[in-house]
CSV table of C-alpha atoms in Angstrom, one decimal:
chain,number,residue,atom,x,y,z
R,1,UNK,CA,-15.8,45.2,3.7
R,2,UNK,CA,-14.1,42.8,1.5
R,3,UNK,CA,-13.9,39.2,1.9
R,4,UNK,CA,-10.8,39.1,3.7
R,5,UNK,CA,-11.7,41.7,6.4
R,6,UNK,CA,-13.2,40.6,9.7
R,7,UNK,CA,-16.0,41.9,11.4
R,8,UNK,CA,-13.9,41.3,15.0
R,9,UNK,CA,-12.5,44.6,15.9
R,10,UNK,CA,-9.0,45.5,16.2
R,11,UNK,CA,-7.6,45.7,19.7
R,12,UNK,CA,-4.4,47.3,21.5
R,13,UNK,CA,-3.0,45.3,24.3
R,14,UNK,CA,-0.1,47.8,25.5
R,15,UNK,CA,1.0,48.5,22.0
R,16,UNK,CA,0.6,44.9,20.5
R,17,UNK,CA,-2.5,45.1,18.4
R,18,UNK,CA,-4.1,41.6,17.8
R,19,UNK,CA,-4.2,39.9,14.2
R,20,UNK,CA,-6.0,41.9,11.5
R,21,UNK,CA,-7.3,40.8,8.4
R,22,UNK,CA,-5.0,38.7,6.6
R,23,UNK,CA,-2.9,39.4,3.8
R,24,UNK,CA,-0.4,37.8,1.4
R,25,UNK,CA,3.4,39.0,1.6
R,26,UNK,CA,4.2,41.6,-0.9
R,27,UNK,CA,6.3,39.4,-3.4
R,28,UNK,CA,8.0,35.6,-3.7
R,29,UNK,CA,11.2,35.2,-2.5
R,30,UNK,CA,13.0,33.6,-4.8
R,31,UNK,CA,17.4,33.1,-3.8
R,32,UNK,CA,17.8,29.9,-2.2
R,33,UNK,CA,20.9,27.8,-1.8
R,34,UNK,CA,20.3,24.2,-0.4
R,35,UNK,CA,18.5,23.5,2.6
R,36,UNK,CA,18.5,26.3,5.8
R,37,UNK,CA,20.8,25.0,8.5
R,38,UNK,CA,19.7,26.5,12.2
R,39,UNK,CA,23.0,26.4,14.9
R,40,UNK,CA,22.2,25.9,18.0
R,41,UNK,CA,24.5,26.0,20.4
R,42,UNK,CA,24.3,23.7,23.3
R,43,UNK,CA,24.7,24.7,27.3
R,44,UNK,CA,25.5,22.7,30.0
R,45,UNK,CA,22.3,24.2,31.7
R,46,UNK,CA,19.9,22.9,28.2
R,47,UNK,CA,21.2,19.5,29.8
R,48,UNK,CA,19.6,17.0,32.2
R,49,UNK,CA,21.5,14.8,35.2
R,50,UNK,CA,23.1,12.1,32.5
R,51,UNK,CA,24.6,15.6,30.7
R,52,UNK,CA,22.9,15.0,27.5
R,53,UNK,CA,20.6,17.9,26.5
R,54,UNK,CA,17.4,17.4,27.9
R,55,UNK,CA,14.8,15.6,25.8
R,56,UNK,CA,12.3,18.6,25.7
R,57,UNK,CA,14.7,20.7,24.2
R,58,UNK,CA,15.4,18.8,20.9
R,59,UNK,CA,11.5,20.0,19.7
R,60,UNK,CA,11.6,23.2,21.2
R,61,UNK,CA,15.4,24.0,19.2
R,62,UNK,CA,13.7,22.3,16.1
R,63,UNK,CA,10.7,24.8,16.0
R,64,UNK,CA,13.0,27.5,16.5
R,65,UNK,CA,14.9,26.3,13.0
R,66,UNK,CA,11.6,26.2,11.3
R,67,UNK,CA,10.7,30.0,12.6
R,68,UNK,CA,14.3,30.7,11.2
R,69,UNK,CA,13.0,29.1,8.0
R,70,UNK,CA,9.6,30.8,7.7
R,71,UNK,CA,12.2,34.3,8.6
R,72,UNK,CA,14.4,33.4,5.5
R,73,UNK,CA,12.0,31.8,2.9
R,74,UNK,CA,8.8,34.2,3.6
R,75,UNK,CA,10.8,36.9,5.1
R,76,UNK,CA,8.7,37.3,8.4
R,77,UNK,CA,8.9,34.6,11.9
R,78,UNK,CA,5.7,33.7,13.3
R,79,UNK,CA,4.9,36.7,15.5
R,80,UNK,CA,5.0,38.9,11.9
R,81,UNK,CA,2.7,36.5,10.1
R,82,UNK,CA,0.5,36.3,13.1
R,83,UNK,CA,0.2,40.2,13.5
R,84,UNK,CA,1.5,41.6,10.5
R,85,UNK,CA,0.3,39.8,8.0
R,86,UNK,CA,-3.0,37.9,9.9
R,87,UNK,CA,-1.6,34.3,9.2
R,88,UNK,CA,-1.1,31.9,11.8
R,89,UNK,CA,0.8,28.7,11.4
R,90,UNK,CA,-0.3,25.9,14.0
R,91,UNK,CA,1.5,22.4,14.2
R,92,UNK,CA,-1.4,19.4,13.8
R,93,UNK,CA,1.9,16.9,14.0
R,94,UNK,CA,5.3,16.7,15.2
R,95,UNK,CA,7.5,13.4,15.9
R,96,UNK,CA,11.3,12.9,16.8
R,97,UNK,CA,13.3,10.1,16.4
R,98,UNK,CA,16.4,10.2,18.5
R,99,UNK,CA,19.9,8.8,17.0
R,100,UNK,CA,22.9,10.1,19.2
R,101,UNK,CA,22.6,12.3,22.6
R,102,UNK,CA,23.0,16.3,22.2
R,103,UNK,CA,25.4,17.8,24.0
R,104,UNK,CA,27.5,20.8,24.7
R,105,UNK,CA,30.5,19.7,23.1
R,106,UNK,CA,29.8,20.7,19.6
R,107,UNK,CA,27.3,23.1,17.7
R,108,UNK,CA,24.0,21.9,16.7
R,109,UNK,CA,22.9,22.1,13.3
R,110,UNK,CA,19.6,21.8,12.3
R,111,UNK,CA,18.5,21.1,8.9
R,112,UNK,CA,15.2,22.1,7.7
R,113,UNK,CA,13.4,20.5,4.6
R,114,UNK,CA,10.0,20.7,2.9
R,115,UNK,CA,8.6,17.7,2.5
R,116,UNK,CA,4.9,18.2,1.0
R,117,UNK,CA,3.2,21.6,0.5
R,118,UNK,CA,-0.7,20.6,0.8
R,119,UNK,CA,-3.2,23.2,-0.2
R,120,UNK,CA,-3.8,24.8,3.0
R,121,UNK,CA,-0.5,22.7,4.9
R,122,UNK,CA,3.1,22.6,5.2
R,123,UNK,CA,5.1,19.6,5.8
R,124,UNK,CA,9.1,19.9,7.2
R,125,UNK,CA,11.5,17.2,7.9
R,126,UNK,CA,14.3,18.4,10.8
R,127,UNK,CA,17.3,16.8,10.8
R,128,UNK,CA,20.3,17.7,14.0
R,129,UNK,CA,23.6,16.8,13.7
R,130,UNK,CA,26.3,17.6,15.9
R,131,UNK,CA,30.3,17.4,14.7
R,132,UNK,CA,29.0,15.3,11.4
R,133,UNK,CA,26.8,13.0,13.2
R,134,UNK,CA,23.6,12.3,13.5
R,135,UNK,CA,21.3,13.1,16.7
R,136,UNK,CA,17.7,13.2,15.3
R,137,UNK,CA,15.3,13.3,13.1
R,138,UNK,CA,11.4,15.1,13.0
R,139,UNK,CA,8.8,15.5,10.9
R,140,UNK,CA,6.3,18.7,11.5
R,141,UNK,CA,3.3,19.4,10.0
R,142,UNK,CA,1.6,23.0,10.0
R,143,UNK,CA,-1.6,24.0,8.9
R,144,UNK,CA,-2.6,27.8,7.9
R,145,UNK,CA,-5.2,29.9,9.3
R,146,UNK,CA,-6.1,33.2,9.6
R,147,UNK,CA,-4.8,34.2,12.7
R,148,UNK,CA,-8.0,36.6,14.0
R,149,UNK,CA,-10.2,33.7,13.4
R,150,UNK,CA,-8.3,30.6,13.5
R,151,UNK,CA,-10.1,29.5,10.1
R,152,UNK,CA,-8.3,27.3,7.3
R,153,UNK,CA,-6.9,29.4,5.0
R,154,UNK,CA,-4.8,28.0,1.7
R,155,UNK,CA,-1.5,29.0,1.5
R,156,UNK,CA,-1.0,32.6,0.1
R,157,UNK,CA,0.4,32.3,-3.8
R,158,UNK,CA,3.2,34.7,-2.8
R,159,UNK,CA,4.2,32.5,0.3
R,160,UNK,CA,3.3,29.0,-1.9
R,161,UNK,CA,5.4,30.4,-4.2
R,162,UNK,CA,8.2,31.3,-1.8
R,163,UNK,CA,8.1,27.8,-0.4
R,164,UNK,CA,8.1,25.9,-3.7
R,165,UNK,CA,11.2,27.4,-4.8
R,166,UNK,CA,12.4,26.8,-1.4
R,167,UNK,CA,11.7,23.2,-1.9
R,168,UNK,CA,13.2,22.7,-5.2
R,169,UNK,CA,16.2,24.7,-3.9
R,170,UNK,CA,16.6,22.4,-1.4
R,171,UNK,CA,18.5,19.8,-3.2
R,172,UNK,CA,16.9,16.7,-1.7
């Protein structure tokens, strides 16, 4: 048994095996052009009785643009890194500053930065803009673990590798 392989046994739950040992992707990516923007696009039923979007939805779109990001900069969204690949991903922070109400006039853009790449951590700035202005900022944090044991693990070099060139791709 190596010291990535878990003594916990590997079970099937109607074709969905839990999290195995974890591994690191097979290479970098490394083609990025400025920072990912995730479109969202606003219904009148994502919208509460004043007809702005409803205030639970702003994080809830925002961690769908970082599981974009984790799909375009490591090439797998959370449910692959969980059972694929035996990482997890939790968020140990997450805070929104509102600017201007959402709403279902215009597309949603959500821009998603790194901001600090700890040893084991993960740090995004979100940014939403709809028709050129601004609706909200939020700053995540993420911490990585493997998935079958919910332990601190440090970021994989392949995926730190992926993010860092993601980062200073990004253009801020």
């Amino acid at each position: 048994m190596t010291t990535q392989e878990s003594a916990r046994p590997v079970r099937d739950y109607a074709g969905i095996r839990s999290p195995g040992p974890w591994r690191d992707i097979d290479h970098p990516r490394q083609s990025f052009t400025g920072p990912l923007v995730h479109e969202i696009t606003v219904g009148w039923g994502d919208c509460d009785p004043a007809q702005i979007a409803y205030t639970a939805n702003i994080p809830a779109w925002s961690l769908d643009a970082i599981e974009a990001w984790y799909r375009h900069c490591v090439g797998a969204g959370w449910y692959e890194l969980n059972l694929r690949y035996g990482i997890g991903t939790p968020f140990v922070s997450l805070g929104f500053d509102f600017k201007s109400p959402v709403t279902p006039l215009h597309v949603l853009g959500i821009c998603v930065e790194v901001t600090h790449i700890g040893n084991s951590s993960v740090s995004h700035a979100v940014t939403g803009r709809q028709n050129g202005t601004l609706c909200f900022t939020g700053q995540t944090t993420a911490t990585f673990v493997e998935a079958a044991a919910m332990s601190p693990l440090r970021i994989p070099p392949n995926i730190r590798s992926s993010i860092e060139t993601y980062q200073s791709a990004q253009g801020s």
